[in-house]
C-alpha cells in the first residue's frame, strides 16, 4: 500500500448482507432438494402373451 497504509477491512454490514444472501440461497436449494413430484398415469397399455 502506498504511504504505509494498511488495507481496510470490509464493513460489518457487508458481511451481514453476504451471510443473509448465503443463508437464503441455502434455504432455497434445500427446498428444491426436498421437493416431491406426483405422477398421474395418463395411458395404460395391456397385452396378452399368446
PDB file of N, CA and C in Angstrom:
ATOM      1  N   UNK A   1       0.842  -1.168   0.000  1.00  0.00           N
ATOM      2  CA  UNK A   1       0.000   0.000   0.000  1.00  0.00           C
ATOM      3  C   UNK A   1       0.895   1.241   0.000  1.00  0.00           C
ATOM      4  N   UNK A   2       0.490   2.272  -0.686  1.00  0.00           N
ATOM      5  CA  UNK A   2       1.293   3.492  -0.695  1.00  0.00           C
ATOM      6  C   UNK A   2       1.253   4.184   0.663  1.00  0.00           C
ATOM      7  N   UNK A   3       2.323   4.853   1.008  1.00  0.00           N
ATOM      8  CA  UNK A   3       2.435   5.627   2.252  1.00  0.00           C
ATOM      9  C   UNK A   3       2.275   4.765   3.493  1.00  0.00           C
ATOM     10  N   UNK A   4       2.567   3.481   3.396  1.00  0.00           N
ATOM     11  CA  UNK A   4       2.500   2.606   4.563  1.00  0.00           C
ATOM     12  C   UNK A   4       1.096   2.366   5.083  1.00  0.00           C
ATOM     13  N   UNK A   5       0.070   2.557   4.260  1.00  0.00           N
ATOM     14  CA  UNK A   5      -1.313   2.343   4.702  1.00  0.00           C
ATOM     15  C   UNK A   5      -1.619   0.843   4.707  1.00  0.00           C
ATOM     16  N   UNK A   6      -2.468   0.444   5.610  1.00  0.00           N
ATOM     17  CA  UNK A   6      -2.915  -0.948   5.648  1.00  0.00           C
ATOM     18  C   UNK A   6      -4.271  -1.033   4.962  1.00  0.00           C
ATOM     19  N   UNK A   7      -4.551  -2.155   4.307  1.00  0.00           N
ATOM     20  CA  UNK A   7      -5.853  -2.284   3.636  1.00  0.00           C
ATOM     21  C   UNK A   7      -6.992  -2.254   4.641  1.00  0.00           C
ATOM     22  N   UNK A   8      -8.102  -1.655   4.247  1.00  0.00           N
ATOM     23  CA  UNK A   8      -9.270  -1.555   5.118  1.00  0.00           C
ATOM     24  C   UNK A   8     -10.073  -2.859   5.053  1.00  0.00           C
ATOM     25  N   UNK A   9     -10.566  -3.282   6.189  1.00  0.00           N
ATOM     26  CA  UNK A   9     -11.432  -4.460   6.234  1.00  0.00           C
ATOM     27  C   UNK A   9     -12.827  -4.079   5.756  1.00  0.00           C
ATOM     28  N   UNK A  10     -13.544  -5.015   5.127  1.00  0.00           N
ATOM     29  CA  UNK A  10     -14.903  -4.689   4.690  1.00  0.00           C
ATOM     30  C   UNK A  10     -15.790  -4.345   5.882  1.00  0.00           C
ATOM     31  N   UNK A  11     -16.756  -3.513   5.632  1.00  0.00           N
ATOM     32  CA  UNK A  11     -17.675  -3.099   6.691  1.00  0.00           C
ATOM     33  C   UNK A  11     -18.462  -4.295   7.201  1.00  0.00           C
ATOM     34  N   UNK A  12     -18.793  -4.262   8.465  1.00  0.00           N
ATOM     35  CA  UNK A  12     -19.537  -5.358   9.091  1.00  0.00           C
ATOM     36  C   UNK A  12     -20.889  -5.552   8.416  1.00  0.00           C
ATOM     37  N   UNK A  13     -21.508  -4.476   7.981  1.00  0.00           N
ATOM     38  CA  UNK A  13     -22.826  -4.597   7.345  1.00  0.00           C
ATOM     39  C   UNK A  13     -22.723  -5.368   6.033  1.00  0.00           C
ATOM     40  N   UNK A  14     -21.599  -5.261   5.310  1.00  0.00           N
ATOM     41  CA  UNK A  14     -21.426  -6.040   4.087  1.00  0.00           C
ATOM     42  C   UNK A  14     -21.349  -7.525   4.416  1.00  0.00           C
ATOM     43  N   UNK A  15     -20.634  -7.875   5.490  1.00  0.00           N
ATOM     44  CA  UNK A  15     -20.533  -9.272   5.899  1.00  0.00           C
ATOM     45  C   UNK A  15     -21.902  -9.835   6.264  1.00  0.00           C
ATOM     46  N   UNK A  16     -22.683  -9.040   6.989  1.00  0.00           N
ATOM     47  CA  UNK A  16     -24.015  -9.478   7.393  1.00  0.00           C
ATOM     48  C   UNK A  16     -24.903  -9.670   6.158  1.00  0.00           C
ATOM     49  N   UNK A  17     -24.808  -8.755   5.194  1.00  0.00           N
ATOM     50  CA  UNK A  17     -25.615  -8.865   3.975  1.00  0.00           C
ATOM     51  C   UNK A  17     -25.238 -10.116   3.194  1.00  0.00           C
ATOM     52  N   UNK A  18     -23.929 -10.388   3.085  1.00  0.00           N
ATOM     53  CA  UNK A  18     -23.471 -11.580   2.362  1.00  0.00           C
ATOM     54  C   UNK A  18     -23.932 -12.838   3.087  1.00  0.00           C
ATOM     55  N   UNK A  19     -23.843 -12.850   4.415  1.00  0.00           N
ATOM     56  CA  UNK A  19     -24.304 -14.006   5.189  1.00  0.00           C
ATOM     57  C   UNK A  19     -25.794 -14.238   4.977  1.00  0.00           C
ATOM     58  N   UNK A  20     -26.568 -13.166   4.940  1.00  0.00           N
ATOM     59  CA  UNK A  20     -28.006 -13.295   4.717  1.00  0.00           C
ATOM     60  C   UNK A  20     -28.310 -13.847   3.338  1.00  0.00           C
ATOM     61  N   UNK A  21     -27.570 -13.387   2.326  1.00  0.00           N
ATOM     62  CA  UNK A  21     -27.770 -13.900   0.969  1.00  0.00           C
ATOM     63  C   UNK A  21     -27.393 -15.367   0.892  1.00  0.00           C
ATOM     64  N   UNK A  22     -26.299 -15.737   1.555  1.00  0.00           N
ATOM     65  CA  UNK A  22     -25.868 -17.134   1.560  1.00  0.00           C
ATOM     66  C   UNK A  22     -26.908 -18.021   2.236  1.00  0.00           C
ATOM     67  N   UNK A  23     -27.411 -17.584   3.388  1.00  0.00           N
ATOM     68  CA  UNK A  23     -28.418 -18.360   4.106  1.00  0.00           C
ATOM     69  C   UNK A  23     -29.688 -18.522   3.272  1.00  0.00           C
ATOM     70  N   UNK A  24     -30.105 -17.457   2.573  1.00  0.00           N
ATOM     71  CA  UNK A  24     -31.296 -17.526   1.726  1.00  0.00           C
ATOM     72  C   UNK A  24     -31.090 -18.505   0.579  1.00  0.00           C
ATOM     73  N   UNK A  25     -29.914 -18.485  -0.016  1.00  0.00           N
ATOM     74  CA  UNK A  25     -29.601 -19.401  -1.108  1.00  0.00           C
ATOM     75  C   UNK A  25     -29.600 -20.843  -0.623  1.00  0.00           C
ATOM     76  N   UNK A  26     -29.046 -21.083   0.553  1.00  0.00           N
ATOM     77  CA  UNK A  26     -29.028 -22.430   1.123  1.00  0.00           C
ATOM     78  C   UNK A  26     -30.447 -22.917   1.365  1.00  0.00           C
ATOM     79  N   UNK A  27     -31.306 -22.060   1.903  1.00  0.00           N
ATOM     80  CA  UNK A  27     -32.702 -22.448   2.147  1.00  0.00           C
ATOM     81  C   UNK A  27     -33.408 -22.788   0.842  1.00  0.00           C
ATOM     82  N   UNK A  28     -33.163 -21.987  -0.206  1.00  0.00           N
ATOM     83  CA  UNK A  28     -33.808 -22.230  -1.488  1.00  0.00           C
ATOM     84  C   UNK A  28     -33.345 -23.564  -2.088  1.00  0.00           C
ATOM     85  N   UNK A  29     -32.050 -23.855  -2.000  1.00  0.00           N
ATOM     86  CA  UNK A  29     -31.526 -25.116  -2.533  1.00  0.00           C
ATOM     87  C   UNK A  29     -32.061 -26.295  -1.733  1.00  0.00           C
ATOM     88  N   UNK A  30     -32.113 -26.177  -0.418  1.00  0.00           N
ATOM     89  CA  UNK A  30     -32.658 -27.255   0.407  1.00  0.00           C
ATOM     90  C   UNK A  30     -34.116 -27.512   0.053  1.00  0.00           C
ATOM     91  N   UNK A  31     -34.877 -26.452  -0.195  1.00  0.00           N
ATOM     92  CA  UNK A  31     -36.274 -26.619  -0.591  1.00  0.00           C
ATOM     93  C   UNK A  31     -36.401 -27.358  -1.911  1.00  0.00           C
ATOM     94  N   UNK A  32     -35.518 -27.068  -2.859  1.00  0.00           N
ATOM     95  CA  UNK A  32     -35.550 -27.759  -4.140  1.00  0.00           C
ATOM     96  C   UNK A  32     -35.176 -29.225  -3.978  1.00  0.00           C
ATOM     97  N   UNK A  33     -34.268 -29.531  -3.079  1.00  0.00           N
ATOM     98  CA  UNK A  33     -33.851 -30.910  -2.871  1.00  0.00           C
ATOM     99  C   UNK A  33     -34.949 -31.739  -2.210  1.00  0.00           C
ATOM    100  N   UNK A  34     -35.832 -31.082  -1.458  1.00  0.00           N
ATOM    101  CA  UNK A  34     -36.883 -31.792  -0.741  1.00  0.00           C
ATOM    102  C   UNK A  34     -38.209 -31.808  -1.493  1.00  0.00           C
ATOM    103  N   UNK A  35     -38.229 -31.296  -2.711  1.00  0.00           N
ATOM    104  CA  UNK A  35     -39.482 -31.264  -3.464  1.00  0.00           C
ATOM    105  C   UNK A  35     -39.907 -32.679  -3.816  1.00  0.00           C
ATOM    106  N   UNK A  36     -41.206 -32.883  -3.840  1.00  0.00           N
ATOM    107  CA  UNK A  36     -41.747 -34.167  -4.275  1.00  0.00           C
ATOM    108  C   UNK A  36     -42.623 -33.918  -5.488  1.00  0.00           C
ATOM    109  N   UNK A  37     -42.688 -34.911  -6.328  1.00  0.00           N
ATOM    110  CA  UNK A  37     -43.471 -34.788  -7.544  1.00  0.00           C
ATOM    111  C   UNK A  37     -44.489 -35.921  -7.596  1.00  0.00           C
ATOM    112  N   UNK A  38     -45.701 -35.594  -7.963  1.00  0.00           N
ATOM    113  CA  UNK A  38     -46.749 -36.605  -8.116  1.00  0.00           C
ATOM    114  C   UNK A  38     -46.876 -36.940  -9.596  1.00  0.00           C
ATOM    115  N   UNK A  39     -46.971 -38.214  -9.883  1.00  0.00           N
ATOM    116  CA  UNK A  39     -47.102 -38.667 -11.261  1.00  0.00           C
ATOM    117  C   UNK A  39     -48.485 -39.281 -11.422  1.00  0.00           C
ATOM    118  N   UNK A  40     -49.195 -38.860 -12.445  1.00  0.00           N
ATOM    119  CA  UNK A  40     -50.517 -39.392 -12.719  1.00  0.00           C
ATOM    120  C   UNK A  40     -50.463 -40.167 -14.032  1.00  0.00           C
ATOM    121  N   UNK A  41     -50.989 -41.382 -14.010  1.00  0.00           N
ATOM    122  CA  UNK A  41     -50.996 -42.213 -15.209  1.00  0.00           C
ATOM    123  C   UNK A  41     -51.972 -41.642 -16.216  1.00  0.00           C
ATOM    124  N   UNK A  42     -51.493 -41.454 -17.426  1.00  0.00           N
ATOM    125  CA  UNK A  42     -52.350 -40.922 -18.487  1.00  0.00           C
ATOM    126  C   UNK A  42     -52.787 -42.043 -19.425  1.00  0.00           C
ATOM    127  N   UNK A  43     -51.850 -42.878 -19.834  1.00  0.00           N
ATOM    128  CA  UNK A  43     -52.143 -44.004 -20.725  1.00  0.00           C
ATOM    129  C   UNK A  43     -51.660 -45.288 -20.082  1.00  0.00           C
ATOM    130  N   UNK A  44     -52.409 -46.347 -20.331  1.00  0.00           N
ATOM    131  CA  UNK A  44     -52.009 -47.652 -19.831  1.00  0.00           C
ATOM    132  C   UNK A  44     -52.262 -48.667 -20.931  1.00  0.00           C
ATOM    133  N   UNK A  45     -51.239 -49.382 -21.305  1.00  0.00           N
ATOM    134  CA  UNK A  45     -51.354 -50.398 -22.350  1.00  0.00           C
ATOM    135  C   UNK A  45     -51.215 -51.771 -21.713  1.00  0.00           C
ATOM    136  N   UNK A  46     -52.112 -52.676 -22.106  1.00  0.00           N
ATOM    137  CA  UNK A  46     -52.036 -54.052 -21.635  1.00  0.00           C
ATOM    138  C   UNK A  46     -52.118 -54.978 -22.841  1.00  0.00           C
ATOM    139  N   UNK A  47     -51.401 -56.050 -22.831  1.00  0.00           N
ATOM    140  CA  UNK A  47     -51.487 -57.033 -23.906  1.00  0.00           C
ATOM    141  C   UNK A  47     -51.241 -58.415 -23.320  1.00  0.00           C
ATOM    142  N   UNK A  48     -51.741 -59.391 -24.028  1.00  0.00           N
ATOM    143  CA  UNK A  48     -51.586 -60.764 -23.587  1.00  0.00           C
ATOM    144  C   UNK A  48     -50.511 -61.443 -24.419  1.00  0.00           C
ATOM    145  N   UNK A  49     -49.778 -62.286 -23.751  1.00  0.00           N
ATOM    146  CA  UNK A  49     -48.810 -63.110 -24.467  1.00  0.00           C
ATOM    147  C   UNK A  49     -49.536 -64.410 -24.813  1.00  0.00           C
ATOM    148  N   UNK A  50     -49.565 -64.739 -26.092  1.00  0.00           N
ATOM    149  CA  UNK A  50     -50.313 -65.915 -26.578  1.00  0.00           C
ATOM    150  C   UNK A  50     -49.804 -67.130 -25.933  1.00  0.00           C
TER     151      UNK A  50
END
